[in-house]
mmCIF file of C-alpha atoms in Angstrom:
data_model
loop_
_atom_site.group_PDB
_atom_site.id
_atom_site.type_symbol
_atom_site.label_atom_id
_atom_site.label_comp_id
_atom_site.label_asym_id
_atom_site.label_seq_id
_atom_site.Cartn_x
_atom_site.Cartn_y
_atom_site.Cartn_z
ATOM 1 C CA MET T 1 96.900 -26.400 -49.771
ATOM 2 C CA SER T 2 100.668 -26.647 -51.100
ATOM 3 C CA GLN T 3 103.048 -29.809 -50.111
ATOM 4 C CA PRO T 4 105.982 -29.212 -47.814
ATOM 5 C CA HIS T 5 109.093 -29.705 -49.271
ATOM 6 C CA ILE T 6 110.099 -33.192 -49.333
ATOM 7 C CA SER T 7 113.389 -32.549 -47.563
ATOM 8 C CA HIS T 8 111.322 -31.167 -44.448
ATOM 9 C CA LEU T 9 109.274 -34.562 -44.254
ATOM 10 C CA SER T 10 109.732 -37.402 -42.149
ATOM 11 C CA ILE T 11 111.562 -40.723 -43.585
ATOM 12 C CA TRP T 12 108.002 -42.319 -43.889
ATOM 13 C CA GLU T 13 106.575 -39.257 -45.269
ATOM 14 C CA ARG T 14 109.394 -38.742 -47.867
ATOM 15 C CA HIS T 15 108.930 -42.480 -48.933
ATOM 16 C CA GLU T 16 105.019 -42.188 -48.855
ATOM 17 C CA SER T 17 105.358 -38.882 -51.109
ATOM 18 C CA ARG T 18 107.616 -40.578 -53.472
ATOM 19 C CA VAL T 19 105.606 -43.796 -54.079
ATOM 20 C CA ILE T 20 102.475 -41.349 -54.647
ATOM 21 C CA GLU T 21 104.299 -39.343 -57.180
ATOM 22 C CA VAL T 22 105.233 -42.355 -59.036
ATOM 23 C CA LEU T 23 101.846 -43.998 -58.613
ATOM 24 C CA LEU T 24 100.122 -40.743 -59.972
ATOM 25 C CA ALA T 25 102.256 -40.569 -63.065
ATOM 26 C CA ALA T 26 101.679 -44.633 -63.403
ATOM 27 C CA LEU T 27 97.741 -43.945 -63.397
ATOM 28 C CA ALA T 28 98.135 -41.116 -66.107
ATOM 29 C CA ILE T 29 100.026 -43.633 -68.194
ATOM 30 C CA LEU T 30 97.109 -46.038 -67.651
ATOM 31 C CA GLN T 31 94.529 -43.612 -68.674
ATOM 32 C CA SER T 32 96.226 -42.993 -72.012
ATOM 33 C CA LYS T 33 95.933 -46.688 -73.054
ATOM 34 C CA VAL T 34 93.188 -48.048 -75.053
ATOM 35 C CA GLY T 35 91.455 -51.527 -75.383
ATOM 36 C CA LEU T 36 92.261 -52.302 -71.428
ATOM 37 C CA ALA T 37 90.917 -55.306 -70.012
ATOM 38 C CA LEU T 38 87.811 -55.346 -67.678
ATOM 39 C CA SER T 39 89.382 -57.872 -64.922
ATOM 40 C CA GLU T 40 91.472 -56.462 -61.813
ATOM 41 C CA ILE T 41 93.941 -59.128 -62.554
ATOM 42 C CA ASP T 42 94.827 -57.550 -65.849
ATOM 43 C CA LEU T 43 94.629 -54.181 -64.673
ATOM 44 C CA ASN T 44 96.932 -54.430 -62.011
ATOM 45 C CA ARG T 45 99.312 -56.159 -64.336
ATOM 46 C CA GLU T 46 99.127 -53.298 -66.806
ATOM 47 C CA LEU T 47 99.528 -51.018 -63.579
ATOM 48 C CA TYR T 48 102.837 -52.891 -62.436
ATOM 49 C CA PHE T 49 104.305 -51.853 -66.031
ATOM 50 C CA CYS T 50 103.006 -48.366 -65.786
ATOM 51 C CA LEU T 51 104.582 -48.062 -62.484
ATOM 52 C CA LEU T 52 107.968 -49.215 -63.970
ATOM 53 C CA GLU T 53 107.500 -46.594 -66.854
ATOM 54 C CA ALA T 54 106.559 -43.801 -64.337
ATOM 55 C CA ASN T 55 109.555 -44.562 -62.139
ATOM 56 C CA ARG T 56 111.982 -44.086 -64.955
ATOM 57 C CA GLN T 57 110.422 -40.495 -65.645
ATOM 58 C CA GLN T 58 110.796 -39.412 -62.171
ATOM 59 C CA TRP T 59 114.559 -41.091 -61.833
ATOM 60 C CA ALA T 60 114.888 -38.744 -64.594
ATOM 61 C CA LEU T 61 113.974 -35.940 -62.486
ATOM 62 C CA GLY T 62 115.979 -36.932 -59.430
ATOM 63 C CA ASN T 63 113.193 -38.802 -57.951
ATOM 64 C CA GLY T 64 111.769 -42.233 -58.284
ATOM 65 C CA PHE T 65 113.713 -45.592 -56.864
ATOM 66 C CA ASP T 66 116.471 -47.912 -57.637
ATOM 67 C CA HIS T 67 114.048 -50.605 -56.924
ATOM 68 C CA PRO T 68 110.890 -51.774 -58.147
ATOM 69 C CA PRO T 69 107.616 -52.349 -56.355
ATOM 70 C CA ILE T 70 106.571 -55.998 -55.677
ATOM 71 C CA SER T 71 103.080 -56.893 -56.943
ATOM 72 C CA ASP T 72 101.342 -59.778 -55.424
ATOM 73 C CA ALA T 73 103.197 -60.872 -52.392
ATOM 74 C CA LYS T 74 102.306 -62.012 -49.343
ATOM 75 C CA ASN T 75 102.655 -59.478 -45.888
ATOM 76 C CA PRO T 76 105.967 -59.542 -44.346
ATOM 77 C CA PRO T 77 105.911 -60.802 -40.683
ATOM 78 C CA TYR T 78 105.807 -57.914 -38.336
ATOM 79 C CA PRO T 79 108.577 -58.356 -35.582
ATOM 80 C CA ASP T 80 106.193 -57.571 -32.461
ATOM 81 C CA ASP T 81 104.266 -60.689 -33.406
ATOM 82 C CA GLU T 82 105.484 -63.842 -31.340
ATOM 83 C CA GLU T 83 104.462 -66.121 -33.878
ATOM 84 C CA ARG T 84 103.467 -66.554 -37.467
ATOM 85 C CA ALA T 85 100.226 -64.702 -37.859
ATOM 86 C CA ARG T 86 97.363 -65.490 -40.254
ATOM 87 C CA ARG T 87 98.208 -62.040 -42.280
ATOM 88 C CA GLU T 88 101.378 -63.427 -43.404
ATOM 89 C CA ARG T 89 99.292 -65.417 -45.898
ATOM 90 C CA LYS T 90 97.306 -62.402 -47.016
ATOM 91 C CA ILE T 91 98.362 -61.050 -50.434
ATOM 92 C CA PRO T 92 98.287 -57.167 -50.951
ATOM 93 C CA ASP T 93 98.296 -55.927 -54.771
ATOM 94 C CA PHE T 94 101.607 -53.948 -54.767
ATOM 95 C CA GLN T 95 104.078 -53.055 -51.906
ATOM 96 C CA TRP T 96 106.908 -50.812 -52.329
ATOM 97 C CA GLY T 97 109.437 -51.019 -49.214
ATOM 98 C CA PHE T 98 112.631 -49.433 -47.905
ATOM 99 C CA ILE T 99 115.049 -49.867 -45.295
ATOM 100 C CA ASP T 100 114.869 -47.468 -42.493
ATOM 101 C CA HIS T 101 118.319 -47.077 -41.263
ATOM 102 C CA THR T 102 117.555 -44.850 -38.199
ATOM 103 C CA ALA T 103 115.372 -47.671 -36.834
ATOM 104 C CA LEU T 104 116.684 -48.444 -33.246
ATOM 105 C CA ASP T 105 115.979 -52.015 -33.655
ATOM 106 C CA PRO T 106 116.873 -53.483 -36.924
ATOM 107 C CA ARG T 107 114.036 -55.890 -37.004
ATOM 108 C CA HIS T 108 111.658 -52.734 -37.293
ATOM 109 C CA SER T 109 113.789 -51.229 -40.278
ATOM 110 C CA ALA T 110 111.610 -52.539 -43.142
ATOM 111 C CA ARG T 111 108.979 -50.318 -44.010
ATOM 112 C CA HIS T 112 106.363 -50.976 -46.708
ATOM 113 C CA PHE T 113 103.935 -48.953 -48.828
ATOM 114 C CA VAL T 114 100.876 -50.676 -49.361
ATOM 115 C CA ILE T 115 98.484 -50.586 -52.274
ATOM 116 C CA GLU T 116 95.378 -52.174 -52.743
ATOM 117 C CA CYS T 117 93.412 -52.011 -56.220
ATOM 118 C CA LYS T 118 89.571 -52.384 -56.756
ATOM 119 C CA ARG T 119 87.238 -51.795 -59.721
ATOM 120 C CA LEU T 120 84.480 -49.471 -59.087
ATOM 121 C CA GLY T 121 81.082 -49.099 -60.849
ATOM 122 C CA MET T 122 77.921 -50.913 -61.542
ATOM 123 C CA PRO T 123 77.560 -54.129 -60.124
ATOM 124 C CA ALA T 124 79.000 -56.837 -62.687
ATOM 125 C CA ARG T 125 76.281 -59.379 -61.436
ATOM 126 C CA ALA T 126 74.356 -59.946 -58.367
ATOM 127 C CA ASP T 127 76.925 -61.631 -56.405
ATOM 128 C CA TRP T 128 79.786 -59.036 -56.864
ATOM 129 C CA VAL T 129 78.620 -55.574 -56.123
ATOM 130 C CA LEU T 130 81.940 -53.674 -57.053
ATOM 131 C CA ASN T 131 81.320 -50.783 -54.982
ATOM 132 C CA GLU T 132 80.480 -52.683 -51.866
ATOM 133 C CA ASN T 133 83.538 -54.986 -52.637
ATOM 134 C CA TYR T 134 85.562 -51.919 -52.723
ATOM 135 C CA VAL T 135 84.783 -51.693 -48.838
ATOM 136 C CA GLN T 136 84.538 -55.204 -47.763
ATOM 137 C CA ASN T 137 87.255 -56.497 -49.703
ATOM 138 C CA GLY T 138 89.414 -53.318 -50.008
ATOM 139 C CA ILE T 139 89.158 -50.678 -47.106
ATOM 140 C CA LEU T 140 88.678 -53.640 -44.358
ATOM 141 C CA ARG T 141 91.977 -55.390 -45.377
ATOM 142 C CA PHE T 142 93.700 -52.571 -43.746
ATOM 143 C CA MET T 143 91.411 -52.863 -40.602
ATOM 144 C CA THR T 144 91.205 -56.432 -39.859
ATOM 145 C CA VAL T 145 93.718 -58.506 -37.664
ATOM 146 C CA GLU T 146 93.213 -61.345 -40.238
ATOM 147 C CA HIS T 147 94.706 -59.366 -43.111
ATOM 148 C CA GLY T 148 96.399 -56.444 -41.409
ATOM 149 C CA TYR T 149 97.769 -54.762 -44.529
ATOM 150 C CA ALA T 150 100.279 -52.017 -43.659
ATOM 151 C CA LYS T 151 100.753 -53.304 -40.192
ATOM 152 C CA GLY T 152 102.830 -51.030 -38.197
ATOM 153 C CA GLU T 153 102.874 -48.251 -41.110
ATOM 154 C CA LYS T 154 101.285 -44.568 -40.825
ATOM 155 C CA SER T 155 99.504 -44.787 -44.186
ATOM 156 C CA GLY T 156 98.732 -46.689 -47.289
ATOM 157 C CA ALA T 157 96.952 -46.344 -50.441
ATOM 158 C CA MET T 158 93.752 -47.830 -52.564
ATOM 159 C CA VAL T 159 93.276 -47.345 -56.474
ATOM 160 C CA GLY T 160 89.890 -47.422 -57.727
ATOM 161 C CA TYR T 161 89.526 -48.422 -61.339
ATOM 162 C CA ILE T 162 86.138 -46.757 -62.435
ATOM 163 C CA GLN T 163 84.796 -48.520 -65.261
ATOM 164 C CA ASN T 164 81.539 -46.902 -65.422
ATOM 165 C CA MET T 165 79.041 -44.916 -63.287
ATOM 166 C CA GLU T 166 79.630 -41.219 -62.399
ATOM 167 C CA PHE T 167 82.159 -40.500 -59.631
ATOM 168 C CA LYS T 168 79.519 -38.694 -57.406
ATOM 169 C CA ASP T 169 77.372 -41.835 -57.697
ATOM 170 C CA ILE T 170 80.172 -44.333 -56.794
ATOM 171 C CA LEU T 171 81.119 -42.194 -53.902
ATOM 172 C CA LYS T 172 77.589 -42.242 -52.556
ATOM 173 C CA GLU T 173 77.485 -45.986 -52.932
ATOM 174 C CA VAL T 174 81.016 -46.494 -51.420
ATOM 175 C CA ASN T 175 80.184 -44.364 -48.556
ATOM 176 C CA ILE T 176 76.909 -46.295 -47.694
ATOM 177 C CA ALA T 177 78.860 -49.556 -47.609
ATOM 178 C CA ALA T 178 81.607 -47.531 -45.608
ATOM 179 C CA ASN T 179 78.732 -46.349 -43.129
ATOM 180 C CA ILE T 180 77.450 -50.041 -42.790
ATOM 181 C CA ALA T 181 80.843 -51.126 -41.842
ATOM 182 C CA LEU T 182 81.243 -48.523 -39.268
ATOM 183 C CA ILE T 183 84.131 -46.851 -41.402
ATOM 184 C CA PRO T 184 84.732 -43.133 -41.784
ATOM 185 C CA GLN T 185 83.388 -41.634 -44.953
ATOM 186 C CA LEU T 186 85.744 -40.868 -47.784
ATOM 187 C CA THR T 187 86.018 -37.460 -48.355
ATOM 188 C CA LEU T 188 87.892 -35.167 -51.065
ATOM 189 C CA SER T 189 91.450 -34.516 -50.063
ATOM 190 C CA LYS T 190 92.687 -30.929 -49.735
ATOM 191 C CA LYS T 191 96.278 -31.941 -50.972
ATOM 192 C CA ILE T 192 97.460 -31.325 -54.340
ATOM 193 C CA TRP T 193 97.826 -34.881 -55.560
ATOM 194 C CA LEU T 194 95.346 -34.354 -58.229
ATOM 195 C CA LYS T 195 95.836 -34.691 -61.789
ATOM 196 C CA GLN T 196 93.284 -34.795 -64.762
ATOM 197 C CA GLY T 197 91.133 -38.048 -64.738
ATOM 198 C CA THR T 198 92.328 -39.050 -61.123
ATOM 199 C CA TYR T 199 90.272 -38.289 -57.834
ATOM 200 C CA ASN T 200 92.339 -38.254 -54.786
ATOM 201 C CA LEU T 201 90.276 -38.982 -51.586
ATOM 202 C CA GLU T 202 91.025 -39.964 -48.011
ATOM 203 C CA HIS T 203 90.027 -41.012 -44.626
ATOM 204 C CA MET T 204 91.357 -41.739 -40.896
ATOM 205 C CA ILE T 205 90.760 -45.259 -40.035
ATOM 206 C CA THR T 206 90.924 -47.017 -36.616
ATOM 207 C CA ARG T 207 92.539 -50.257 -36.420
ATOM 208 C CA PRO T 208 93.193 -52.753 -33.386
ATOM 209 C CA PHE T 209 96.934 -52.996 -34.149
ATOM 210 C CA SER T 210 99.804 -50.762 -34.759
ATOM 211 C CA GLN T 211 99.631 -48.007 -36.004
ATOM 212 C CA SER T 212 96.011 -46.480 -35.511
ATOM 213 C CA PRO T 213 94.751 -44.202 -36.582
ATOM 214 C CA PHE T 214 95.681 -44.926 -40.203
ATOM 215 C CA LEU T 215 95.545 -42.657 -42.972
ATOM 216 C CA LEU T 216 94.222 -44.474 -46.042
ATOM 217 C CA ILE T 217 94.523 -42.545 -49.281
ATOM 218 C CA HIS T 218 92.347 -43.172 -52.161
ATOM 219 C CA PHE T 219 93.014 -42.495 -55.978
ATOM 220 C CA TRP T 220 90.269 -43.323 -58.267
ATOM 221 C CA ILE T 221 91.113 -43.036 -62.067
ATOM 222 C CA ASP T 222 88.574 -42.380 -64.731
ATOM 223 C CA LEU T 223 88.909 -45.448 -66.973
ATOM 224 C CA ARG T 224 85.668 -45.450 -68.855
ATOM 225 C CA ASN T 225 87.189 -44.395 -72.369
ATOM 226 C CA CYS T 226 89.948 -46.991 -71.839
ATOM 227 C CA TYR T 227 87.962 -50.439 -72.020
ATOM 228 C CA ILE T 228 87.537 -52.951 -74.590
ATOM 229 C CA THR T 229 83.814 -52.860 -75.039
ATOM 230 C CA SER T 230 81.631 -55.988 -75.280
ATOM 231 C CA SER T 231 77.983 -56.574 -75.845
ATOM 232 C CA THR T 232 78.119 -60.134 -74.367
ATOM 233 C CA GLN T 233 77.443 -60.719 -70.714
ATOM 234 C CA PHE T 234 79.958 -63.753 -70.880
ATOM 235 C CA LEU T 235 82.862 -61.330 -71.085
ATOM 236 C CA LEU T 236 81.666 -59.553 -67.615
ATOM 237 C CA ASP T 237 80.876 -62.928 -65.974
ATOM 238 C CA ARG T 238 84.337 -64.275 -66.697
ATOM 239 C CA THR T 239 85.670 -60.811 -65.408
ATOM 240 C CA THR T 240 83.768 -61.002 -62.311
ATOM 241 C CA GLN T 241 84.507 -64.341 -61.541
ATOM 242 C CA GLN T 242 88.520 -63.858 -62.045
ATOM 243 C CA ASP T 243 88.299 -61.314 -59.247
ATOM 244 C CA LEU T 244 85.679 -63.322 -57.339
ATOM 245 C CA ASP T 245 88.522 -66.525 -57.548
ATOM 246 C CA LYS T 246 91.070 -63.782 -56.649
ATOM 247 C CA SER T 247 89.372 -62.661 -53.531
ATOM 248 C CA LYS T 248 88.367 -66.207 -52.408
ATOM 249 C CA SER T 249 92.319 -67.152 -52.591
ATOM 250 C CA ASN T 250 93.049 -63.870 -50.457
ATOM 251 C CA MET T 251 90.501 -65.213 -47.722
ATOM 252 C CA LYS T 252 91.997 -68.496 -46.929
#
């Protein structure tokens, strides 16, 4: 199934399409690197620079943006909330925004495409199961009032960093965790977003706030040949502890 021409899309769909094109190019750049660190924090930092590289490429082709993505920034206030909400203290990994000058109310003119990133693969240790964490501390952050990622928007995305295991086995475990959490299963997308080494999945999720249903798009990038290898459990434990500390900070 081919994509409609970008000029035929709505303002939000055009923004979503441009972000995804840059994101896919950035993931391809990331996959070309060797000696990547294991931790989510370090991977996100490298992905940020890959996004800038990819945006330069897209800009040369007449696409891309003249403003950068924002990393590790708090959720913006939602104009329909009467007072400061707890979600305003939560921190998505990336947000790429724009101003919708067609919005009737300028308070609703700031729009943000949110990207959350998580590691995928075998459990790092007993108390940090990566594929379950992808659901519990990833997908659910787009669904709960407490986190409210991409509140008011029609779509958002997650990046899965595949560190080990086969794709089909990861998908099975993620969908088991999704079923337990009463979340629709992830399925391979029919859209032509795919590039070598990147799996594109999606599902529609129901949220107790605007907008719902919400399209959550997933890009799982195979990085199994890109990591620094180590035979020491110390490195794995330290990496897992960094991710755990970050997750606990975002739960406050």
